[in-house]
Amino acid sequence: MEIKGYVDHIIYRKPENGYTVLILISEGDEITCVGSLEQIDQGDHLLIEGEETEHPLYGSQIKILSYQIVPPEDEESMERYLGSGAIKGVGPALAKRIVKKFKKDTFRIIEEEPERLVEIKGISERIAREICEQMEEKKGMREVMVYLSKFGISGTLAIRIYDTYGPGTYAVMQENPYRLAEDIHGIGFKIADELARKIGIKTDSDYRIRSGILYTLLLAAQEGHVYLPKEILLRNTAYLLQLETENIEIQLSNLAMDKKLVIKTEKDRVRVYASSYYYAELNCAKLLSDLNAAGEVFQADGEPELEEEYRQQLIEKIRDLEERLEIDLDELQRKAVAEAMLHGVFLLTGGPGTGKTTTINMMLRYFEKEGLDIFLAAPTGRAAKRMTETTGFEAKTIHRLLELNGGLAEDNKRASFGKNAENPLEADVIIIDEMSMVDIHLFQALLKAIAPGTRLILVGDVNQLPSVGPGQILSDLIGSERFSVVSLEKIFRQATESDIVVNAHKINRGELPVMDNQSKDFFFLERNDVNVIYKHMIQLIREKLPGYCKITPFDIQVLTPMRKGSLGVITLNKILQQYLNPQDEKKSEHLYGDTIFRVGDKVMQIKNNYQIEWEIVSKYNIPIDKGVGVFNGDVGIVKEILEYQQVLVVEFDDQRRVNYPFSGLEELELAYAITIHKSQGSEYPAVIIPLLTGPKQLFNRNLLYTGVTRARSCLTILGSRNTVADMVINNNENERYTGLRERIREVEGVL
């Protein structure tokens, strides 16, 4: 149906997505309308196409499918619009005088002869100019939005485009729409390429090729790469653009001249970096070198005898502290504590059960005895919480340690932090756990906030999967051979009582885990039929494991290698939701795409959102803390679904509550099952891993090892014994193209 009227008043508006509830006056009737209407003001005249719906709570409404702002057609409408507050400084009384003076010619006078407004008492030249400017700005934005809507661009994106280019939008669109992909967050190559196609830009346009190269590097970064070898970049870009590589290669040097790319020839391989990634690695290398040099107790050209004597004195102090605290360290652990005292940057690595936590605790007690200020952090909320529990010291996420402020940096894509080079962290020692999860951008932000003289201790398991984001920090730092590293190898007696730990180390050594089901915490159930796996998985979660492990079904995490397929995340979540949180008339639910979100569902944030607000409330629903930022991998429970406000409320593990607008639900997915990659840094009381068949490059030893080490008390593998054996044998990890180790050695002058 089509309705024409004016906006009497706006009941509700969600700033994040423009979702609006308003009252439209049409032929004297008040009509409630709902929809996404950016830049609509009280008094605007609209032509709406919509459909009538019946809200269970609020009755009859018009759901807006499309709309356009139309100019007022009569004097009464002009007066109403001017006096509605849409034009600042013009109230109802002044609007009445303007329209009484100029009648139906009012809008033309304001736009074309604004100087005539001074003929009206109370309007000065300044006010006349401001009225004209506001009318022109609103008109310009609306015209651009109408123009962009022809290309299928939503109102939200259209506003961002207009805010960026203003009246120059038309020129940008006609000359080089690929600029949108570079300048505006949320518009990628694919959107820009589709716009260019509609506008008529040639497929072999220089602009298209350059944008395609940058987009190919962006896709590579999403797979963890910091650069691509030239031949792979050319091949992938040619496939993307459906062009010959000869057409593409010449643009590499042009982009390098524009400082968009850095091209390096190293080890007979031409590496092509997006500039931001190259300089992120180079900056990290310089900052690490400065930190390490500032914290070195003995310089490289010092006296070896004096250094060894000092080291032995340290070891004796550590032994004395061991006796007082009744902690028994082995030789490597003791060495690790001493090395942490001697160097500005120190790396501690080791698998499960090798005593990393005990070693960290001894470091903490030693530093505490010395009166030093210590900060602890980890990449995720779960990892930080576990660090707090095992050390007795408060640990924060790295984002909270750096005081994420919710604003975005100049490139509109990176988070900005309150702690940085100008306002560094005030600590003597900083210990970061789960370093295998940290990507290059977060690491750079951390290093910028650490002043030389502060000791940095990085802890992790180098055999786990690398970070979701670009880089492989821990591996590259160890591979650079420029920092003190202690790798713990001995499995302690308490840990040998856990078959999860013992089998994890077997897997890491390329040996088959023991799967005879004589264990109390490591089980293997041979199941070669997908439907049988579904059945037994549900049985384990609902009936067997909660009683055996003294936990709830929601404490049990299903981990799978894949997103797609019969045992992938997407299919498993639909099945598990059906049995673990079935439909109930008492539970609200909301359909978004192919996913039903229901109150009580276990959900996961699947991308970093540096600006979304959260709060922690008391049992009386009074806010006691608030902040910004929810991050990739954070898991929570759907607490409320508020249809009228178009909001879904999630409470995360650390009691942070977040309101998600319905239009922002692409950031959430069900989390009854998650990929092993997404489980990094987390530990669960019980884990189930279904394993049948999958791609060889994915089903490897590294993935299996990471999945097994996520279980604290109980692990169950459901599937094929042959698949487990194949994964143990397959030690071919996907190569990541990163250059941090080379940048470190380059900065240190040892290449």
mmCIF file with all atom_site columns, N, CA and C in Angstrom, residues 158-214:
data_model
loop_
_atom_site.group_PDB
_atom_site.id
_atom_site.type_symbol
_atom_site.label_atom_id
_atom_site.label_alt_id
_atom_site.label_comp_id
_atom_site.label_asym_id
_atom_site.label_entity_id
_atom_site.label_seq_id
_atom_site.pdbx_PDB_ins_code
_atom_site.Cartn_x
_atom_site.Cartn_y
_atom_site.Cartn_z
_atom_site.occupancy
_atom_site.B_iso_or_equiv
_atom_site.pdbx_formal_charge
_atom_site.auth_seq_id
_atom_site.auth_comp_id
_atom_site.auth_asym_id
_atom_site.auth_atom_id
_atom_site.pdbx_PDB_model_num
ATOM 1   N N  . ALA A 1 158 ? 24.539 5.306  2.595   1.00 0.00 ? 158 ALA A N  1
ATOM 2   C CA . ALA A 1 158 ? 24.433 6.546  1.817   1.00 0.00 ? 158 ALA A CA 1
ATOM 3   C C  . ALA A 1 158 ? 24.823 7.754  2.659   1.00 0.00 ? 158 ALA A C  1
ATOM 4   N N  . ILE A 1 159 ? 24.417 7.763  3.923   1.00 0.00 ? 159 ILE A N  1
ATOM 5   C CA . ILE A 1 159 ? 24.763 8.871  4.824   1.00 0.00 ? 159 ILE A CA 1
ATOM 6   C C  . ILE A 1 159 ? 26.271 8.920  5.040   1.00 0.00 ? 159 ILE A C  1
ATOM 7   N N  . ARG A 1 160 ? 26.896 7.729  5.216   1.00 0.00 ? 160 ARG A N  1
ATOM 8   C CA . ARG A 1 160 ? 28.346 7.695  5.420   1.00 0.00 ? 160 ARG A CA 1
ATOM 9   C C  . ARG A 1 160 ? 29.066 8.201  4.177   1.00 0.00 ? 160 ARG A C  1
ATOM 10  N N  . ILE A 1 161 ? 28.548 7.837  3.006   1.00 0.00 ? 161 ILE A N  1
ATOM 11  C CA . ILE A 1 161 ? 29.153 8.306  1.756   1.00 0.00 ? 161 ILE A CA 1
ATOM 12  C C  . ILE A 1 161 ? 29.034 9.820  1.656   1.00 0.00 ? 161 ILE A C  1
ATOM 13  N N  . TYR A 1 162 ? 27.837 10.353 1.970   1.00 0.00 ? 162 TYR A N  1
ATOM 14  C CA . TYR A 1 162 ? 27.632 11.804 1.880   1.00 0.00 ? 162 TYR A CA 1
ATOM 15  C C  . TYR A 1 162 ? 28.497 12.536 2.911   1.00 0.00 ? 162 TYR A C  1
ATOM 16  N N  . ASP A 1 163 ? 28.603 11.967 4.126   1.00 0.00 ? 163 ASP A N  1
ATOM 17  C CA . ASP A 1 163 ? 29.439 12.591 5.162   1.00 0.00 ? 163 ASP A CA 1
ATOM 18  C C  . ASP A 1 163 ? 30.902 12.654 4.719   1.00 0.00 ? 163 ASP A C  1
ATOM 19  N N  . THR A 1 164 ? 31.330 11.662 3.925   1.00 0.00 ? 164 THR A N  1
ATOM 20  C CA . THR A 1 164 ? 32.719 11.604 3.469   1.00 0.00 ? 164 THR A CA 1
ATOM 21  C C  . THR A 1 164 ? 32.989 12.554 2.312   1.00 0.00 ? 164 THR A C  1
ATOM 22  N N  . TYR A 1 165 ? 32.092 12.587 1.338   1.00 0.00 ? 165 TYR A N  1
ATOM 23  C CA . TYR A 1 165 ? 32.360 13.337 0.102   1.00 0.00 ? 165 TYR A CA 1
ATOM 24  C C  . TYR A 1 165 ? 31.475 14.566 -0.103  1.00 0.00 ? 165 TYR A C  1
ATOM 25  N N  . GLY A 1 166 ? 30.342 14.655 0.632   1.00 0.00 ? 166 GLY A N  1
ATOM 26  C CA . GLY A 1 166 ? 29.438 15.795 0.448   1.00 0.00 ? 166 GLY A CA 1
ATOM 27  C C  . GLY A 1 166 ? 28.954 15.888 -0.987  1.00 0.00 ? 166 GLY A C  1
ATOM 28  N N  . PRO A 1 167 ? 28.869 17.116 -1.509  1.00 0.00 ? 167 PRO A N  1
ATOM 29  C CA . PRO A 1 167 ? 28.412 17.282 -2.899  1.00 0.00 ? 167 PRO A CA 1
ATOM 30  C C  . PRO A 1 167 ? 29.336 16.623 -3.927  1.00 0.00 ? 167 PRO A C  1
ATOM 31  N N  . GLY A 1 168 ? 30.558 16.294 -3.521  1.00 0.00 ? 168 GLY A N  1
ATOM 32  C CA . GLY A 1 168 ? 31.487 15.638 -4.437  1.00 0.00 ? 168 GLY A CA 1
ATOM 33  C C  . GLY A 1 168 ? 31.179 14.167 -4.669  1.00 0.00 ? 168 GLY A C  1
ATOM 34  N N  . THR A 1 169 ? 30.125 13.662 -4.013  1.00 0.00 ? 169 THR A N  1
ATOM 35  C CA . THR A 1 169 ? 29.751 12.246 -4.159  1.00 0.00 ? 169 THR A CA 1
ATOM 36  C C  . THR A 1 169 ? 29.554 11.862 -5.617  1.00 0.00 ? 169 THR A C  1
ATOM 37  N N  . TYR A 1 170 ? 28.875 12.741 -6.368  1.00 0.00 ? 170 TYR A N  1
ATOM 38  C CA . TYR A 1 170 ? 28.570 12.415 -7.766  1.00 0.00 ? 170 TYR A CA 1
ATOM 39  C C  . TYR A 1 170 ? 29.855 12.225 -8.567  1.00 0.00 ? 170 TYR A C  1
ATOM 40  N N  . ALA A 1 171 ? 30.839 13.111 -8.355  1.00 0.00 ? 171 ALA A N  1
ATOM 41  C CA . ALA A 1 171 ? 32.104 13.023 -9.097  1.00 0.00 ? 171 ALA A CA 1
ATOM 42  C C  . ALA A 1 171 ? 32.841 11.742 -8.747  1.00 0.00 ? 171 ALA A C  1
ATOM 43  N N  . VAL A 1 172 ? 32.868 11.386 -7.459  1.00 0.00 ? 172 VAL A N  1
ATOM 44  C CA . VAL A 1 172 ? 33.544 10.158 -7.032  1.00 0.00 ? 172 VAL A CA 1
ATOM 45  C C  . VAL A 1 172 ? 32.892 8.945  -7.676  1.00 0.00 ? 172 VAL A C  1
ATOM 46  N N  . MET A 1 173 ? 31.576 8.922  -7.665  1.00 0.00 ? 173 MET A N  1
ATOM 47  C CA . MET A 1 173 ? 30.853 7.778  -8.223  1.00 0.00 ? 173 MET A CA 1
ATOM 48  C C  . MET A 1 173 ? 31.116 7.631  -9.722  1.00 0.00 ? 173 MET A C  1
ATOM 49  N N  . GLN A 1 174 ? 31.170 8.732  -10.439 1.00 0.00 ? 174 GLN A N  1
ATOM 50  C CA . GLN A 1 174 ? 31.342 8.666  -11.890 1.00 0.00 ? 174 GLN A CA 1
ATOM 51  C C  . GLN A 1 174 ? 32.784 8.373  -12.286 1.00 0.00 ? 174 GLN A C  1
ATOM 52  N N  . GLU A 1 175 ? 33.751 8.921  -11.524 1.00 0.00 ? 175 GLU A N  1
ATOM 53  C CA . GLU A 1 175 ? 35.152 8.796  -11.908 1.00 0.00 ? 175 GLU A CA 1
ATOM 54  C C  . GLU A 1 175 ? 35.803 7.532  -11.339 1.00 0.00 ? 175 GLU A C  1
ATOM 55  N N  . ASN A 1 176 ? 35.612 7.303  -10.029 1.00 0.00 ? 176 ASN A N  1
ATOM 56  C CA . ASN A 1 176 ? 36.303 6.183  -9.394  1.00 0.00 ? 176 ASN A CA 1
ATOM 57  C C  . ASN A 1 176 ? 35.534 5.688  -8.173  1.00 0.00 ? 176 ASN A C  1
ATOM 58  N N  . PRO A 1 177 ? 34.481 4.893  -8.382  1.00 0.00 ? 177 PRO A N  1
ATOM 59  C CA . PRO A 1 177 ? 33.709 4.384  -7.238  1.00 0.00 ? 177 PRO A CA 1
ATOM 60  C C  . PRO A 1 177 ? 34.520 3.462  -6.335  1.00 0.00 ? 177 PRO A C  1
ATOM 61  N N  . TYR A 1 178 ? 35.691 3.001  -6.803  1.00 0.00 ? 178 TYR A N  1
ATOM 62  C CA . TYR A 1 178 ? 36.524 2.128  -5.972  1.00 0.00 ? 178 TYR A CA 1
ATOM 63  C C  . TYR A 1 178 ? 37.127 2.886  -4.790  1.00 0.00 ? 178 TYR A C  1
ATOM 64  N N  . ARG A 1 179 ? 37.090 4.215  -4.839  1.00 0.00 ? 179 ARG A N  1
ATOM 65  C CA . ARG A 1 179 ? 37.544 5.003  -3.681  1.00 0.00 ? 179 ARG A CA 1
ATOM 66  C C  . ARG A 1 179 ? 36.713 4.682  -2.439  1.00 0.00 ? 179 ARG A C  1
ATOM 67  N N  . LEU A 1 180 ? 35.451 4.318  -2.656  1.00 0.00 ? 180 LEU A N  1
ATOM 68  C CA . LEU A 1 180 ? 34.573 4.013  -1.524  1.00 0.00 ? 180 LEU A CA 1
ATOM 69  C C  . LEU A 1 180 ? 35.136 2.874  -0.689  1.00 0.00 ? 180 LEU A C  1
ATOM 70  N N  . ALA A 1 181 ? 35.725 1.868  -1.362  1.00 0.00 ? 181 ALA A N  1
ATOM 71  C CA . ALA A 1 181 ? 36.268 0.709  -0.656  1.00 0.00 ? 181 ALA A CA 1
ATOM 72  C C  . ALA A 1 181 ? 37.452 1.098  0.222   1.00 0.00 ? 181 ALA A C  1
ATOM 73  N N  . GLU A 1 182 ? 38.205 2.117  -0.179  1.00 0.00 ? 182 GLU A N  1
ATOM 74  C CA . GLU A 1 182 ? 39.362 2.558  0.592   1.00 0.00 ? 182 GLU A CA 1
ATOM 75  C C  . GLU A 1 182 ? 38.989 3.546  1.687   1.00 0.00 ? 182 GLU A C  1
ATOM 76  N N  . ASP A 1 183 ? 38.001 4.401  1.398   1.00 0.00 ? 183 ASP A N  1
ATOM 77  C CA . ASP A 1 183 ? 37.724 5.530  2.289   1.00 0.00 ? 183 ASP A CA 1
ATOM 78  C C  . ASP A 1 183 ? 36.647 5.263  3.330   1.00 0.00 ? 183 ASP A C  1
ATOM 79  N N  . ILE A 1 184 ? 35.761 4.299  3.073   1.00 0.00 ? 184 ILE A N  1
ATOM 80  C CA . ILE A 1 184 ? 34.583 4.152  3.923   1.00 0.00 ? 184 ILE A CA 1
ATOM 81  C C  . ILE A 1 184 ? 34.499 2.745  4.483   1.00 0.00 ? 184 ILE A C  1
ATOM 82  N N  . HIS A 1 185 ? 34.568 2.647  5.805   1.00 0.00 ? 185 HIS A N  1
ATOM 83  C CA . HIS A 1 185 ? 34.455 1.361  6.488   1.00 0.00 ? 185 HIS A CA 1
ATOM 84  C C  . HIS A 1 185 ? 33.059 0.795  6.242   1.00 0.00 ? 185 HIS A C  1
ATOM 85  N N  . GLY A 1 186 ? 32.985 -0.471 5.843   1.00 0.00 ? 186 GLY A N  1
ATOM 86  C CA . GLY A 1 186 ? 31.690 -1.091 5.572   1.00 0.00 ? 186 GLY A CA 1
ATOM 87  C C  . GLY A 1 186 ? 31.406 -1.241 4.094   1.00 0.00 ? 186 GLY A C  1
ATOM 88  N N  . ILE A 1 187 ? 32.212 -0.558 3.255   1.00 0.00 ? 187 ILE A N  1
ATOM 89  C CA . ILE A 1 187 ? 32.081 -0.732 1.808   1.00 0.00 ? 187 ILE A CA 1
ATOM 90  C C  . ILE A 1 187 ? 33.353 -1.400 1.311   1.00 0.00 ? 187 ILE A C  1
ATOM 91  N N  . GLY A 1 188 ? 33.228 -2.647 0.939   1.00 0.00 ? 188 GLY A N  1
ATOM 92  C CA . GLY A 1 188 ? 34.385 -3.390 0.461   1.00 0.00 ? 188 GLY A CA 1
ATOM 93  C C  . GLY A 1 188 ? 34.462 -3.384 -1.053  1.00 0.00 ? 188 GLY A C  1
ATOM 94  N N  . PHE A 1 189 ? 35.404 -4.160 -1.556  1.00 0.00 ? 189 PHE A N  1
ATOM 95  C CA . PHE A 1 189 ? 35.625 -4.208 -2.999  1.00 0.00 ? 189 PHE A CA 1
ATOM 96  C C  . PHE A 1 189 ? 34.376 -4.685 -3.742  1.00 0.00 ? 189 PHE A C  1
ATOM 97  N N  . LYS A 1 190 ? 33.700 -5.677 -3.194  1.00 0.00 ? 190 LYS A N  1
ATOM 98  C CA . LYS A 1 190 ? 32.571 -6.263 -3.923  1.00 0.00 ? 190 LYS A CA 1
ATOM 99  C C  . LYS A 1 190 ? 31.456 -5.242 -4.141  1.00 0.00 ? 190 LYS A C  1
ATOM 100 N N  . ILE A 1 191 ? 31.143 -4.456 -3.116  1.00 0.00 ? 191 ILE A N  1
ATOM 101 C CA . ILE A 1 191 ? 30.108 -3.425 -3.264  1.00 0.00 ? 191 ILE A CA 1
ATOM 102 C C  . ILE A 1 191 ? 30.570 -2.386 -4.281  1.00 0.00 ? 191 ILE A C  1
ATOM 103 N N  . ALA A 1 192 ? 31.836 -1.939 -4.139  1.00 0.00 ? 192 ALA A N  1
ATOM 104 C CA . ALA A 1 192 ? 32.357 -0.925 -5.066  1.00 0.00 ? 192 ALA A CA 1
ATOM 105 C C  . ALA A 1 192 ? 32.393 -1.457 -6.500  1.00 0.00 ? 192 ALA A C  1
ATOM 106 N N  . ASP A 1 193 ? 32.746 -2.726 -6.644  1.00 0.00 ? 193 ASP A N  1
ATOM 107 C CA . ASP A 1 193 ? 32.824 -3.313 -7.982  1.00 0.00 ? 193 ASP A CA 1
ATOM 108 C C  . ASP A 1 193 ? 31.438 -3.410 -8.625  1.00 0.00 ? 193 ASP A C  1
ATOM 109 N N  . GLU A 1 194 ? 30.440 -3.748 -7.826  1.00 0.00 ? 194 GLU A N  1
ATOM 110 C CA . GLU A 1 194 ? 29.075 -3.818 -8.346  1.00 0.00 ? 194 GLU A CA 1
ATOM 111 C C  . GLU A 1 194 ? 28.585 -2.429 -8.748  1.00 0.00 ? 194 GLU A C  1
ATOM 112 N N  . LEU A 1 195 ? 28.907 -1.425 -7.935  1.00 0.00 ? 195 LEU A N  1
ATOM 113 C CA . LEU A 1 195 ? 28.542 -0.049 -8.277  1.00 0.00 ? 195 LEU A CA 1
ATOM 114 C C  . LEU A 1 195 ? 29.216 0.366  -9.586  1.00 0.00 ? 195 LEU A C  1
ATOM 115 N N  . ALA A 1 196 ? 30.496 0.035  -9.709  1.00 0.00 ? 196 ALA A N  1
ATOM 116 C CA . ALA A 1 196 ? 31.232 0.397  -10.921 1.00 0.00 ? 196 ALA A CA 1
ATOM 117 C C  . ALA A 1 196 ? 30.616 -0.258 -12.152 1.00 0.00 ? 196 ALA A C  1
ATOM 118 N N  . ARG A 1 197 ? 30.195 -1.509 -11.985 1.00 0.00 ? 197 ARG A N  1
ATOM 119 C CA . ARG A 1 197 ? 29.566 -2.214 -13.110 1.00 0.00 ? 197 ARG A CA 1
ATOM 120 C C  . ARG A 1 197 ? 28.283 -1.501 -13.542 1.00 0.00 ? 197 ARG A C  1
ATOM 121 N N  . LYS A 1 198 ? 27.469 -1.100 -12.549 1.00 0.00 ? 198 LYS A N  1
ATOM 122 C CA . LYS A 1 198 ? 26.203 -0.421 -12.865 1.00 0.00 ? 198 LYS A CA 1
ATOM 123 C C  . LYS A 1 198 ? 26.455 0.944  -13.510 1.00 0.00 ? 198 LYS A C  1
ATOM 124 N N  . ILE A 1 199 ? 27.531 1.597  -13.077 1.00 0.00 ? 199 ILE A N  1
ATOM 125 C CA . ILE A 1 199 ? 27.838 2.928  -13.623 1.00 0.00 ? 199 ILE A CA 1
ATOM 126 C C  . ILE A 1 199 ? 28.444 2.818  -15.015 1.00 0.00 ? 199 ILE A C  1
ATOM 127 N N  . GLY A 1 200 ? 29.101 1.678  -15.289 1.00 0.00 ? 200 GLY A N  1
ATOM 128 C CA . GLY A 1 200 ? 29.674 1.486  -16.620 1.00 0.00 ? 200 GLY A CA 1
ATOM 129 C C  . GLY A 1 200 ? 31.181 1.595  -16.670 1.00 0.00 ? 200 GLY A C  1
ATOM 130 N N  . ILE A 1 201 ? 31.864 1.470  -15.509 1.00 0.00 ? 201 ILE A N  1
ATOM 131 C CA . ILE A 1 201 ? 33.331 1.481  -15.480 1.00 0.00 ? 201 ILE A CA 1
ATOM 132 C C  . ILE A 1 201 ? 33.850 0.205  -16.156 1.00 0.00 ? 201 ILE A C  1
ATOM 133 N N  . LYS A 1 202 ? 34.893 0.313  -16.987 1.00 0.00 ? 202 LYS A N  1
ATOM 134 C CA . LYS A 1 202 ? 35.429 -0.832 -17.718 1.00 0.00 ? 202 LYS A CA 1
ATOM 135 C C  . LYS A 1 202 ? 36.069 -1.843 -16.756 1.00 0.00 ? 202 LYS A C  1
ATOM 136 N N  . THR A 1 203 ? 35.984 -3.119 -17.136 1.00 0.00 ? 203 THR A N  1
ATOM 137 C CA . THR A 1 203 ? 36.512 -4.173 -16.256 1.00 0.00 ? 203 THR A CA 1
ATOM 138 C C  . THR A 1 203 ? 38.030 -4.141 -16.143 1.00 0.00 ? 203 THR A C  1
ATOM 139 N N  . ASP A 1 204 ? 38.721 -3.551 -17.138 1.00 0.00 ? 204 ASP A N  1
ATOM 140 C CA . ASP A 1 204 ? 40.186 -3.463 -17.045 1.00 0.00 ? 204 ASP A CA 1
ATOM 141 C C  . ASP A 1 204 ? 40.645 -2.064 -16.639 1.00 0.00 ? 204 ASP A C  1
ATOM 142 N N  . SER A 1 205 ? 39.746 -1.312 -16.009 1.00 0.00 ? 205 SER A N  1
ATOM 143 C CA . SER A 1 205 ? 40.092 0.024  -15.502 1.00 0.00 ? 205 SER A CA 1
ATOM 144 C C  . SER A 1 205 ? 41.243 -0.070 -14.500 1.00 0.00 ? 205 SER A C  1
ATOM 145 N N  . ASP A 1 206 ? 42.161 0.888  -14.552 1.00 0.00 ? 206 ASP A N  1
ATOM 146 C CA . ASP A 1 206 ? 43.266 0.933  -13.581 1.00 0.00 ? 206 ASP A CA 1
ATOM 147 C C  . ASP A 1 206 ? 42.732 0.978  -12.164 1.00 0.00 ? 206 ASP A C  1
ATOM 148 N N  . TYR A 1 207 ? 41.662 1.769  -11.949 1.00 0.00 ? 207 TYR A N  1
ATOM 149 C CA . TYR A 1 207 ? 41.077 1.873  -10.613 1.00 0.00 ? 207 TYR A CA 1
ATOM 150 C C  . TYR A 1 207 ? 40.615 0.498  -10.119 1.00 0.00 ? 207 TYR A C  1
ATOM 151 N N  . ARG A 1 208 ? 39.986 -0.262 -11.012 1.00 0.00 ? 208 ARG A N  1
ATOM 152 C CA . ARG A 1 208 ? 39.459 -1.583 -10.623 1.00 0.00 ? 208 ARG A CA 1
ATOM 153 C C  . ARG A 1 208 ? 40.605 -2.529 -10.280 1.00 0.00 ? 208 ARG A C  1
ATOM 154 N N  . ILE A 1 209 ? 41.645 -2.510 -11.081 1.00 0.00 ? 209 ILE A N  1
ATOM 155 C CA . ILE A 1 209 ? 42.774 -3.423 -10.841 1.00 0.00 ? 209 ILE A CA 1
ATOM 156 C C  . ILE A 1 209 ? 43.449 -3.088 -9.511  1.00 0.00 ? 209 ILE A C  1
ATOM 157 N N  . ARG A 1 210 ? 43.677 -1.800 -9.261  1.00 0.00 ? 210 ARG A N  1
ATOM 158 C CA . ARG A 1 210 ? 44.320 -1.410 -7.998  1.00 0.00 ? 210 ARG A CA 1
ATOM 159 C C  . ARG A 1 210 ? 43.467 -1.822 -6.798  1.00 0.00 ? 210 ARG A C  1
ATOM 160 N N  . SER A 1 211 ? 42.186 -1.560 -6.900  1.00 0.00 ? 211 SER A N  1
ATOM 161 C CA . SER A 1 211 ? 41.295 -1.930 -5.797  1.00 0.00 ? 211 SER A CA 1
ATOM 162 C C  . SER A 1 211 ? 41.263 -3.438 -5.614  1.00 0.00 ? 211 SER A C  1
ATOM 163 N N  . GLY A 1 212 ? 41.297 -4.176 -6.735  1.00 0.00 ? 212 GLY A N  1
ATOM 164 C CA . GLY A 1 212 ? 41.301 -5.636 -6.667  1.00 0.00 ? 212 GLY A CA 1
ATOM 165 C C  . GLY A 1 212 ? 42.547 -6.183 -5.994  1.00 0.00 ? 212 GLY A C  1
ATOM 166 N N  . ILE A 1 213 ? 43.701 -5.567 -6.244  1.00 0.00 ? 213 ILE A N  1
ATOM 167 C CA . ILE A 1 213 ? 44.953 -5.990 -5.589  1.00 0.00 ? 213 ILE A CA 1
ATOM 168 C C  . ILE A 1 213 ? 44.852 -5.796 -4.078  1.00 0.00 ? 213 ILE A C  1
ATOM 169 N N  . LEU A 1 214 ? 44.388 -4.623 -3.674  1.00 0.00 ? 214 LEU A N  1
ATOM 170 C CA . LEU A 1 214 ? 44.270 -4.333 -2.239  1.00 0.00 ? 214 LEU A CA 1
ATOM 171 C C  . LEU A 1 214 ? 43.256 -5.262 -1.581  1.00 0.00 ? 214 LEU A C  1
#
